[in-house]
GROMACS .gro file of N, CA and C in nm:
model
  507
    1MET      N    1   1.661   0.026  -0.643
    1MET     CA    2   1.528  -0.012  -0.688
    1MET      C    3   1.536  -0.126  -0.786
    2GLU      N    4   1.456  -0.229  -0.767
    2GLU     CA    5   1.451  -0.337  -0.863
    2GLU      C    6   1.348  -0.302  -0.968
    3ARG      N    7   1.380  -0.333  -1.092
    3ARG     CA    8   1.289  -0.302  -1.199
    3ARG      C    9   1.226  -0.426  -1.259
    4HIS      N   10   1.288  -0.538  -1.243
    4HIS     CA   11   1.241  -0.658  -1.312
    4HIS      C   12   1.210  -0.767  -1.211
    5GLY      N   13   1.120  -0.852  -1.249
    5GLY     CA   14   1.084  -0.962  -1.162
    5GLY      C   15   0.978  -0.920  -1.062
    6THR      N   16   0.939  -1.014  -0.978
    6THR     CA   17   0.835  -0.984  -0.881
    6THR      C   18   0.875  -1.032  -0.743
    7GLN      N   19   1.000  -1.009  -0.703
    7GLN     CA   20   1.045  -1.047  -0.571
    7GLN      C   21   0.968  -0.964  -0.467
    8SER      N   22   0.952  -1.021  -0.350
    8SER     CA   23   0.882  -0.949  -0.244
    8SER      C   24   0.955  -0.821  -0.209
    9CYS      N   25   0.878  -0.719  -0.183
    9CYS     CA   26   0.935  -0.592  -0.138
    9CYS      C   27   0.883  -0.566   0.002
   10LEU      N   28   0.935  -0.466   0.067
   10LEU     CA   29   0.893  -0.434   0.203
   10LEU      C   30   0.746  -0.401   0.205
   11ALA      N   31   0.678  -0.441   0.308
   11ALA     CA   32   0.533  -0.422   0.319
   11ALA      C   33   0.492  -0.275   0.315
   12ARG      N   34   0.579  -0.184   0.353
   12ARG     CA   35   0.544  -0.042   0.355
   12ARG      C   36   0.588   0.029   0.227
   13GLU      N   37   0.632  -0.045   0.129
   13GLU     CA   38   0.687   0.015   0.009
   13GLU      C   39   0.578   0.048  -0.093
   14LEU      N   40   0.603   0.156  -0.164
   14LEU     CA   41   0.518   0.196  -0.276
   14LEU      C   42   0.561   0.116  -0.398
   15LEU      N   43   0.464   0.064  -0.468
   15LEU     CA   44   0.489  -0.013  -0.589
   15LEU      C   45   0.429   0.063  -0.706
   16VAL      N   46   0.504   0.075  -0.815
   16VAL     CA   47   0.453   0.135  -0.938
   16VAL      C   48   0.473   0.032  -1.048
   17ILE      N   49   0.366   0.000  -1.120
   17ILE     CA   50   0.373  -0.093  -1.231
   17ILE      C   51   0.356  -0.014  -1.360
   18VAL      N   52   0.450  -0.035  -1.451
   18VAL     CA   53   0.449   0.034  -1.581
   18VAL      C   54   0.443  -0.069  -1.692
   19GLU      N   55   0.416  -0.022  -1.814
   19GLU     CA   56   0.400  -0.113  -1.927
   19GLU      C   57   0.532  -0.165  -1.983
   20GLY      N   58   0.635  -0.082  -1.987
   20GLY     CA   59   0.758  -0.126  -2.051
   20GLY      C   60   0.883  -0.079  -1.980
   21PRO      N   61   0.999  -0.135  -2.018
   21PRO     CA   62   1.126  -0.100  -1.953
   21PRO      C   63   1.162   0.049  -1.966
   22SER      N   64   1.133   0.111  -2.079
   22SER     CA   65   1.167   0.253  -2.093
   22SER      C   66   1.084   0.335  -1.993
   23ASP      N   67   0.957   0.299  -1.976
   23ASP     CA   68   0.871   0.367  -1.879
   23ASP      C   69   0.931   0.357  -1.739
   24SER      N   70   0.990   0.241  -1.706
   24SER     CA   71   1.044   0.223  -1.571
   24SER      C   72   1.158   0.321  -1.544
   25GLY      N   73   1.244   0.344  -1.643
   25GLY     CA   74   1.354   0.438  -1.625
   25GLY      C   75   1.303   0.578  -1.597
   26PHE      N   76   1.202   0.620  -1.671
   26PHE     CA   77   1.144   0.753  -1.654
   26PHE      C   78   1.079   0.767  -1.516
   27VAL      N   79   0.998   0.669  -1.478
   27VAL     CA   80   0.925   0.676  -1.350
   27VAL      C   81   1.021   0.667  -1.232
   28GLU      N   82   1.123   0.583  -1.240
   28GLU     CA   83   1.221   0.575  -1.132
   28GLU      C   84   1.290   0.710  -1.111
   29ALA      N   85   1.330   0.773  -1.221
   29ALA     CA   86   1.396   0.904  -1.211
   29ALA      C   87   1.302   1.007  -1.151
   30LEU      N   88   1.176   1.006  -1.192
   30LEU     CA   89   1.079   1.101  -1.135
   30LEU      C   90   1.063   1.079  -0.985
   31CYS      N   91   1.045   0.954  -0.945
   31CYS     CA   92   1.026   0.924  -0.803
   31CYS      C   93   1.147   0.967  -0.722
   32GLU      N   94   1.266   0.941  -0.774
   32GLU     CA   95   1.387   0.983  -0.704
   32GLU      C   96   1.390   1.135  -0.688
   33ARG      N   97   1.357   1.207  -0.793
   33ARG     CA   98   1.357   1.354  -0.787
   33ARG      C   99   1.253   1.406  -0.690
   34LEU      N  100   1.144   1.334  -0.677
   34LEU     CA  101   1.036   1.374  -0.587
   34LEU      C  102   1.060   1.326  -0.444
   35GLY      N  103   1.171   1.256  -0.422
   35GLY     CA  104   1.204   1.206  -0.289
   35GLY      C  105   1.114   1.093  -0.244
   36GLN      N  106   1.058   1.020  -0.340
   36GLN     CA  107   0.965   0.911  -0.310
   36GLN      C  108   1.031   0.777  -0.337
   37SER      N  109   1.050   0.699  -0.234
   37SER     CA  110   1.105   0.566  -0.251
   37SER      C  111   0.998   0.475  -0.311
   38CYS      N  112   1.034   0.402  -0.415
   38CYS     CA  113   0.936   0.313  -0.476
   38CYS      C  114   1.007   0.196  -0.543
   39LYS      N  115   0.930   0.095  -0.569
   39LYS     CA  116   0.976  -0.020  -0.647
   39LYS      C  117   0.896  -0.016  -0.776
   40VAL      N  118   0.966  -0.020  -0.889
   40VAL     CA  119   0.899  -0.016  -1.019
   40VAL      C  120   0.909  -0.155  -1.082
   41LEU      N  121   0.794  -0.208  -1.118
   41LEU     CA  122   0.789  -0.336  -1.188
   41LEU      C  123   0.739  -0.313  -1.330
   42VAL      N  124   0.790  -0.394  -1.421
   42VAL     CA  125   0.755  -0.381  -1.563
   42VAL      C  126   0.658  -0.492  -1.600
   43MET      N  127   0.545  -0.451  -1.656
   43MET     CA  128   0.443  -0.547  -1.698
   43MET      C  129   0.485  -0.620  -1.826
   44ARG      N  130   0.569  -0.557  -1.904
   44ARG     CA  131   0.613  -0.612  -2.033
   44ARG      C  132   0.493  -0.646  -2.119
   45GLY      N  133   0.419  -0.543  -2.149
   45GLY     CA  134   0.301  -0.560  -2.234
   45GLY      C  135   0.184  -0.482  -2.178
   46ASN      N  136   0.072  -0.506  -2.237
   46ASN     CA  137  -0.046  -0.427  -2.207
   46ASN      C  138  -0.159  -0.520  -2.163
   47ASN      N  139  -0.129  -0.604  -2.064
   47ASN     CA  140  -0.224  -0.705  -2.023
   47ASN      C  141  -0.266  -0.682  -1.878
   48PRO      N  142  -0.392  -0.643  -1.857
   48PRO     CA  143  -0.437  -0.618  -1.720
   48PRO      C  144  -0.429  -0.742  -1.631
   49GLY      N  145  -0.446  -0.861  -1.689
   49GLY     CA  146  -0.433  -0.984  -1.612
   49GLY      C  147  -0.294  -1.000  -1.555
   50LYS      N  148  -0.194  -0.958  -1.631
   50LYS     CA  149  -0.056  -0.966  -1.585
   50LYS      C  150  -0.035  -0.869  -1.468
   51ALA      N  151  -0.092  -0.751  -1.477
   51ALA     CA  152  -0.081  -0.653  -1.367
   51ALA      C  153  -0.143  -0.710  -1.241
   52LYS      N  154  -0.259  -0.774  -1.254
   52LYS     CA  155  -0.326  -0.831  -1.137
   52LYS      C  156  -0.241  -0.943  -1.075
   53ARG      N  157  -0.180  -1.026  -1.158
   53ARG     CA  158  -0.094  -1.134  -1.105
   53ARG      C  159   0.027  -1.074  -1.034
   54MET      N  160   0.084  -0.970  -1.090
   54MET     CA  161   0.199  -0.905  -1.025
   54MET      C  162   0.158  -0.848  -0.890
   55LEU      N  163   0.042  -0.787  -0.883
   55LEU     CA  164  -0.005  -0.728  -0.758
   55LEU      C  165  -0.027  -0.834  -0.651
   56ARG      N  166  -0.069  -0.952  -0.692
   56ARG     CA  167  -0.091  -1.061  -0.596
   56ARG      C  168   0.039  -1.124  -0.550
   57SER      N  169   0.148  -1.102  -0.623
   57SER     CA  170   0.273  -1.173  -0.593
   57SER      C  171   0.372  -1.092  -0.510
   58VAL      N  172   0.340  -0.968  -0.480
   58VAL     CA  173   0.431  -0.885  -0.401
   58VAL      C  174   0.356  -0.818  -0.287
   59GLU      N  175   0.431  -0.779  -0.186
   59GLU     CA  176   0.374  -0.703  -0.075
   59GLU      C  177   0.400  -0.556  -0.099
   60PHE      N  178   0.304  -0.472  -0.063
   60PHE     CA  179   0.320  -0.329  -0.082
   60PHE      C  180   0.223  -0.255   0.010
   61SER      N  181   0.254  -0.129   0.035
   61SER     CA  182   0.162  -0.046   0.113
   61SER      C  183   0.061   0.020   0.020
   62LYS      N  184   0.108   0.054  -0.099
   62LYS     CA  185   0.023   0.118  -0.200
   62LYS      C  186   0.082   0.084  -0.336
   63ALA      N  187  -0.004   0.067  -0.434
   63ALA     CA  188   0.043   0.040  -0.570
   63ALA      C  189  -0.027   0.133  -0.669
   64ILE      N  190   0.052   0.181  -0.764
   64ILE     CA  191  -0.002   0.263  -0.872
   64ILE      C  192   0.032   0.191  -1.002
   65VAL      N  193  -0.069   0.166  -1.082
   65VAL     CA  194  -0.050   0.105  -1.213
   65VAL      C  195  -0.069   0.215  -1.317
   66LEU      N  196   0.035   0.238  -1.397
   66LEU     CA  197   0.026   0.337  -1.503
   66LEU      C  198  -0.016   0.267  -1.631
   67LYS      N  199  -0.126   0.309  -1.687
   67LYS     CA  200  -0.182   0.246  -1.808
   67LYS      C  201  -0.193   0.352  -1.917
   68ASP      N  202  -0.118   0.332  -2.025
   68ASP     CA  203  -0.127   0.424  -2.138
   68ASP      C  204  -0.263   0.408  -2.206
   69SER      N  205  -0.323   0.522  -2.243
   69SER     CA  206  -0.455   0.514  -2.307
   69SER      C  207  -0.446   0.485  -2.456
   70HIS      N  208  -0.336   0.528  -2.518
   70HIS     CA  209  -0.323   0.514  -2.663
   70HIS      C  210  -0.454   0.559  -2.728
   71ASN      N  211  -0.513   0.475  -2.808
   71ASN     CA  212  -0.639   0.513  -2.874
   71ASN      C  213  -0.756   0.427  -2.826
   72HIS      N  214  -0.743   0.374  -2.704
   72HIS     CA  215  -0.851   0.291  -2.650
   72HIS      C  216  -0.970   0.378  -2.611
   73SER      N  217  -1.088   0.318  -2.615
   73SER     CA  218  -1.209   0.389  -2.575
   73SER      C  219  -1.209   0.410  -2.424
   74ILE      N  220  -1.278   0.512  -2.380
   74ILE     CA  221  -1.288   0.542  -2.237
   74ILE      C  222  -1.357   0.426  -2.164
   75GLU      N  223  -1.453   0.361  -2.231
   75GLU     CA  224  -1.523   0.248  -2.170
   75GLU      C  225  -1.425   0.133  -2.143
   76PHE      N  226  -1.341   0.104  -2.241
   76PHE     CA  227  -1.241  -0.002  -2.228
   76PHE      C  228  -1.145   0.030  -2.113
   77LEU      N  229  -1.096   0.153  -2.110
   77LEU     CA  230  -1.001   0.195  -2.007
   77LEU      C  231  -1.063   0.190  -1.868
   78ASN      N  232  -1.188   0.234  -1.855
   78ASN     CA  233  -1.255   0.230  -1.725
   78ASN      C  234  -1.277   0.086  -1.679
   79LYS      N  235  -1.305  -0.004  -1.773
   79LYS     CA  236  -1.322  -0.146  -1.740
   79LYS      C  237  -1.191  -0.202  -1.685
   80ILE      N  238  -1.080  -0.172  -1.751
   80ILE     CA  239  -0.949  -0.220  -1.705
   80ILE      C  240  -0.916  -0.160  -1.568
   81LYS      N  241  -0.942  -0.030  -1.554
   81LYS     CA  242  -0.914   0.038  -1.427
   81LYS      C  243  -0.990  -0.029  -1.312
   82LYS      N  244  -1.118  -0.052  -1.332
   82LYS     CA  245  -1.201  -0.114  -1.229
   82LYS      C  246  -1.152  -0.255  -1.197
   83GLU      N  247  -1.120  -0.331  -1.302
   83GLU     CA  248  -1.073  -0.469  -1.285
   83GLU      C  249  -0.944  -0.474  -1.202
   84ILE      N  250  -0.850  -0.387  -1.232
   84ILE     CA  251  -0.721  -0.387  -1.160
   84ILE      C  252  -0.737  -0.333  -1.019
   85GLU      N  253  -0.814  -0.225  -1.003
   85GLU     CA  254  -0.829  -0.164  -0.870
   85GLU      C  255  -0.901  -0.256  -0.772
   86HIS      N  256  -0.980  -0.351  -0.822
   86HIS     CA  257  -1.049  -0.445  -0.733
   86HIS      C  258  -0.956  -0.553  -0.680
   87THR      N  259  -0.830  -0.554  -0.723
   87THR     CA  260  -0.734  -0.653  -0.678
   87THR      C  261  -0.698  -0.634  -0.531
   88HIS      N  262  -0.693  -0.508  -0.487
   88HIS     CA  263  -0.645  -0.475  -0.352
   88HIS      C  264  -0.698  -0.336  -0.319
   89PRO      N  265  -0.729  -0.307  -0.191
   89PRO     CA  266  -0.784  -0.175  -0.156
   89PRO      C  267  -0.688  -0.058  -0.180
   90ASN      N  268  -0.558  -0.084  -0.182
   90ASN     CA  269  -0.461   0.025  -0.200
   90ASN      C  270  -0.395   0.022  -0.338
   91VAL      N  271  -0.473  -0.016  -0.438
   91VAL     CA  272  -0.425  -0.016  -0.576
   91VAL      C  273  -0.499   0.093  -0.652
   92TYR      N  274  -0.421   0.175  -0.723
   92TYR     CA  275  -0.478   0.284  -0.801
   92TYR      C  276  -0.426   0.273  -0.944
   93VAL      N  277  -0.515   0.292  -1.039
   93VAL     CA  278  -0.476   0.292  -1.179
   93VAL      C  279  -0.483   0.436  -1.227
   94VAL      N  280  -0.373   0.482  -1.286
   94VAL     CA  281  -0.370   0.615  -1.347
   94VAL      C  282  -0.363   0.592  -1.497
   95ILE      N  283  -0.464   0.643  -1.565
   95ILE     CA  284  -0.466   0.634  -1.711
   95ILE      C  285  -0.383   0.750  -1.765
   96VAL      N  286  -0.271   0.717  -1.827
   96VAL     CA  287  -0.183   0.818  -1.887
   96VAL      C  288  -0.242   0.854  -2.023
   97ARG      N  289  -0.282   0.979  -2.038
   97ARG     CA  290  -0.341   1.019  -2.166
   97ARG      C  291  -0.237   1.004  -2.276
   98LYS      N  292  -0.273   0.928  -2.373
   98LYS     CA  293  -0.188   0.886  -2.486
   98LYS      C  294  -0.084   0.787  -2.436
   99CYS      N  295   0.030   0.838  -2.387
   99CYS     CA  296   0.141   0.751  -2.348
   99CYS      C  297   0.237   0.831  -2.261
  100ILE      N  298   0.333   0.762  -2.200
  100ILE     CA  299   0.427   0.827  -2.109
  100ILE      C  300   0.506   0.937  -2.179
  101GLU      N  301   0.522   0.927  -2.310
  101GLU     CA  302   0.592   1.031  -2.386
  101GLU      C  303   0.520   1.165  -2.376
  102SER      N  304   0.389   1.164  -2.353
  102SER     CA  305   0.318   1.292  -2.337
  102SER      C  306   0.368   1.365  -2.212
  103TRP      N  307   0.403   1.290  -2.106
  103TRP     CA  308   0.459   1.352  -1.986
  103TRP      C  309   0.597   1.408  -2.016
  104ILE      N  310   0.677   1.332  -2.091
  104ILE     CA  311   0.813   1.375  -2.122
  104ILE      C  312   0.811   1.503  -2.205
  105VAL      N  313   0.728   1.505  -2.309
  105VAL     CA  314   0.719   1.623  -2.395
  105VAL      C  315   0.666   1.742  -2.315
  106SER      N  316   0.568   1.718  -2.229
  106SER     CA  317   0.516   1.826  -2.143
  106SER      C  318   0.628   1.885  -2.059
  107GLY      N  319   0.713   1.800  -2.005
  107GLY     CA  320   0.821   1.844  -1.918
  107GLY      C  321   0.936   1.910  -1.989
  108ILE      N  322   0.949   1.886  -2.119
  108ILE     CA  323   1.055   1.949  -2.196
  108ILE      C  324   1.008   2.079  -2.261
  109GLU      N  325   0.887   2.076  -2.318
  109GLU     CA  326   0.837   2.193  -2.392
  109GLU      C  327   0.742   2.280  -2.312
  110CYS      N  328   0.715   2.242  -2.188
  110CYS     CA  329   0.629   2.320  -2.099
  110CYS      C  330   0.492   2.349  -2.161
  111ARG      N  331   0.430   2.241  -2.208
  111ARG     CA  332   0.294   2.249  -2.262
  111ARG      C  333   0.227   2.116  -2.233
  112ASN      N  334   0.096   2.112  -2.239
  112ASN     CA  335   0.024   1.988  -2.215
  112ASN      C  336   0.027   1.904  -2.343
  113ALA      N  337   0.120   1.813  -2.351
  113ALA     CA  338   0.135   1.730  -2.470
  113ALA      C  339   0.034   1.615  -2.474
  114GLU      N  340  -0.050   1.604  -2.371
  114GLU     CA  341  -0.154   1.502  -2.375
  114GLU      C  342  -0.255   1.531  -2.485
  115ASP      N  343  -0.260   1.655  -2.529
  115ASP     CA  344  -0.351   1.693  -2.638
  115ASP      C  345  -0.288   1.675  -2.775
  116SER      N  346  -0.161   1.641  -2.779
  116SER     CA  347  -0.092   1.621  -2.906
  116SER      C  348  -0.143   1.494  -2.974
  117PRO      N  349  -0.157   1.497  -3.106
  117PRO     CA  350  -0.200   1.376  -3.175
  117PRO      C  351  -0.097   1.262  -3.166
  118ASN      N  352   0.032   1.297  -3.151
  118ASN     CA  353   0.134   1.193  -3.147
  118ASN      C  354   0.255   1.235  -3.063
  119PRO      N  355   0.244   1.219  -2.930
  119PRO     CA  356   0.355   1.257  -2.843
  119PRO      C  357   0.485   1.182  -2.872
  120VAL      N  358   0.476   1.060  -2.921
  120VAL     CA  359   0.597   0.984  -2.954
  120VAL      C  360   0.672   1.054  -3.067
  121GLU      N  361   0.600   1.098  -3.167
  121GLU     CA  362   0.662   1.171  -3.279
  121GLU      C  363   0.716   1.306  -3.230
  122ASP      N  364   0.642   1.372  -3.142
  122ASP     CA  365   0.691   1.498  -3.084
  122ASP      C  366   0.825   1.477  -3.015
  123LEU      N  367   0.834   1.370  -2.934
  123LEU     CA  368   0.958   1.341  -2.863
  123LEU      C  369   1.070   1.308  -2.962
  124ARG      N  370   1.037   1.231  -3.062
  124ARG     CA  371   1.136   1.196  -3.164
  124ARG      C  372   1.193   1.323  -3.228
  125ASN      N  373   1.106   1.419  -3.257
  125ASN     CA  374   1.150   1.545  -3.318
  125ASN      C  375   1.235   1.628  -3.223
  126ILE      N  376   1.197   1.634  -3.098
  126ILE     CA  377   1.276   1.707  -2.997
  126ILE      C  378   1.417   1.649  -2.989
  127LEU      N  379   1.423   1.519  -2.976
  127LEU     CA  380   1.553   1.453  -2.963
  127LEU      C  381   1.636   1.467  -3.091
  128ALA      N  382   1.571   1.460  -3.207
  128ALA     CA  383   1.643   1.476  -3.334
  128ALA      C  384   1.707   1.614  -3.344
  129ARG      N  385   1.636   1.717  -3.298
  129ARG     CA  386   1.691   1.853  -3.299
  129ARG      C  387   1.816   1.861  -3.212
  130GLU      N  388   1.823   1.774  -3.110
  130GLU     CA  389   1.938   1.771  -3.019
  130GLU      C  390   2.044   1.670  -3.065
  131GLY      N  391   2.019   1.606  -3.178
  131GLY     CA  392   2.115   1.509  -3.229
  131GLY      C  393   2.112   1.375  -3.157
  132VAL      N  394   1.999   1.345  -3.092
  132VAL     CA  395   1.984   1.219  -3.018
  132VAL      C  396   1.881   1.132  -3.090
  133GLU      N  397   1.919   1.008  -3.114
  133GLU     CA  398   1.826   0.915  -3.178
  133GLU      C  399   1.725   0.867  -3.074
  134HIS      N  400   1.598   0.867  -3.113
  134HIS     CA  401   1.494   0.821  -3.021
  134HIS      C  402   1.483   0.669  -3.029
  135VAL      N  403   1.540   0.604  -2.931
  135VAL     CA  404   1.528   0.460  -2.916
  135VAL      C  405   1.472   0.439  -2.775
  136LYS      N  406   1.358   0.371  -2.767
  136LYS     CA  407   1.294   0.352  -2.637
  136LYS      C  408   1.376   0.257  -2.551
  137THR      N  409   1.464   0.316  -2.470
  137THR     CA  410   1.546   0.236  -2.379
  137THR      C  411   1.531   0.291  -2.238
  138GLU      N  412   1.555   0.205  -2.141
  138GLU     CA  413   1.548   0.247  -2.001
  138GLU      C  414   1.650   0.357  -1.972
  139PRO      N  415   1.775   0.348  -2.019
  139PRO     CA  416   1.872   0.455  -1.987
  139PRO      C  417   1.833   0.591  -2.047
  140LEU      N  418   1.784   0.593  -2.170
  140LEU     CA  419   1.743   0.721  -2.230
  140LEU      C  420   1.626   0.781  -2.155
  141TYR      N  421   1.527   0.700  -2.124
  141TYR     CA  422   1.409   0.752  -2.054
  141TYR      C  423   1.443   0.793  -1.911
  142ARG      N  424   1.539   0.726  -1.849
  142ARG     CA  425   1.586   0.768  -1.716
  142ARG      C  426   1.646   0.908  -1.726
  143LYS      N  427   1.730   0.931  -1.826
  143LYS     CA  428   1.790   1.064  -1.845
  143LYS      C  429   1.682   1.169  -1.869
  144LEU      N  430   1.580   1.132  -1.945
  144LEU     CA  431   1.470   1.226  -1.969
  144LEU      C  432   1.395   1.255  -1.839
  145GLY      N  433   1.378   1.154  -1.754
  145GLY     CA  434   1.314   1.174  -1.624
  145GLY      C  435   1.395   1.265  -1.534
  146GLU      N  436   1.527   1.260  -1.547
  146GLU     CA  437   1.615   1.347  -1.470
  146GLU      C  438   1.614   1.489  -1.524
  147ARG      N  439   1.575   1.503  -1.649
  147ARG     CA  440   1.584   1.631  -1.720
  147ARG      C  441   1.454   1.712  -1.718
  148VAL      N  442   1.339   1.648  -1.722
  148VAL     CA  443   1.214   1.722  -1.740
  148VAL      C  444   1.193   1.823  -1.627
  149ASP      N  445   1.131   1.933  -1.661
  149ASP     CA  446   1.095   2.035  -1.564
  149ASP      C  447   0.967   1.988  -1.494
  150LEU      N  448   0.974   1.966  -1.364
  150LEU     CA  449   0.860   1.910  -1.291
  150LEU      C  450   0.740   2.004  -1.291
  151GLN      N  451   0.764   2.134  -1.291
  151GLN     CA  452   0.652   2.228  -1.300
  151GLN      C  453   0.584   2.216  -1.436
  152CYS      N  454   0.663   2.200  -1.540
  152CYS     CA  455   0.607   2.190  -1.675
  152CYS      C  456   0.535   2.057  -1.697
  153VAL      N  457   0.593   1.947  -1.648
  153VAL     CA  458   0.527   1.818  -1.668
  153VAL      C  459   0.393   1.816  -1.595
  154SER      N  460   0.378   1.902  -1.497
  154SER     CA  461   0.251   1.912  -1.424
  154SER      C  462   0.139   1.973  -1.509
  155LYS      N  463   0.171   2.016  -1.628
  155LYS     CA  464   0.068   2.061  -1.722
  155LYS      C  465  -0.012   1.942  -1.775
  156ALA      N  466   0.045   1.823  -1.767
  156ALA     CA  467  -0.023   1.701  -1.809
  156ALA      C  468  -0.114   1.655  -1.695
  157GLU      N  469  -0.244   1.652  -1.720
  157GLU     CA  470  -0.341   1.621  -1.616
  157GLU      C  471  -0.320   1.484  -1.554
  158SER      N  472  -0.285   1.385  -1.636
  158SER     CA  473  -0.267   1.251  -1.580
  158SER      C  474  -0.143   1.245  -1.492
  159PHE      N  475  -0.043   1.330  -1.518
  159PHE     CA  476   0.074   1.336  -1.431
  159PHE      C  477   0.034   1.394  -1.295
  160VAL      N  478  -0.052   1.493  -1.296
  160VAL     CA  479  -0.100   1.552  -1.170
  160VAL      C  480  -0.175   1.446  -1.089
  161GLU      N  481  -0.252   1.363  -1.157
  161GLU     CA  482  -0.323   1.253  -1.089
  161GLU      C  483  -0.221   1.154  -1.030
  162PHE      N  484  -0.116   1.122  -1.106
  162PHE     CA  485  -0.011   1.033  -1.057
  162PHE      C  486   0.054   1.093  -0.932
  163LEU      N  487   0.088   1.221  -0.937
  163LEU     CA  488   0.147   1.289  -0.821
  163LEU      C  489   0.056   1.279  -0.700
  164SER      N  490  -0.072   1.302  -0.721
  164SER     CA  491  -0.169   1.296  -0.612
  164SER      C  492  -0.171   1.157  -0.549
  165LYS      N  493  -0.175   1.053  -0.632
  165LYS     CA  494  -0.175   0.915  -0.580
  165LYS      C  495  -0.042   0.883  -0.513
  166LEU      N  496   0.067   0.934  -0.567
  166LEU     CA  497   0.200   0.911  -0.513
  166LEU      C  498   0.212   0.969  -0.373
  167ARG      N  499   0.158   1.087  -0.354
  167ARG     CA  500   0.173   1.160  -0.227
  167ARG      C  501   0.069   1.127  -0.123
  168ASP      N  502  -0.046   1.072  -0.165
  168ASP     CA  503  -0.152   1.036  -0.069
  168ASP      C  504  -0.101   0.924   0.021
  169SER      N  505  -0.129   0.939   0.150
  169SER     CA  506  -0.086   0.833   0.244
  169SER      C  507  -0.186   0.721   0.248
   0.00000   0.00000   0.00000
């Protein structure tokens, strides 16, 4: 799987666009565990215009754009979702409640961490208890993607939406 750049991919390939390199490691590991072949591209930032340009520059059968909600208003997020989804009929935006770390914490602690005030701090604390420094890197997040309990991460509603979009033909 290529993670960087926007080289053409096979026309029948699933494309997933994430905000950062650490997110790509996590999503790639999840897709592999789910038996889903995909190409993950990194937006390198939080710019919907960049996502739209990436979508126009590659071929795909279906694309899922993961957008962290952080503390943005629902109106702002819905505007971005609509703007990106109008790029192509097979583009879906999944708003990740808070951030991708909410999925990771859900999958480790078997609770819906999307309701946590700070999933990043929760993850930092989990890793500290294990003697691991929390540095947002692709290799660490890939290992976390290989480790999370898929049944538990399904407690996160936005992850369930991602799964649904991933599996829909």
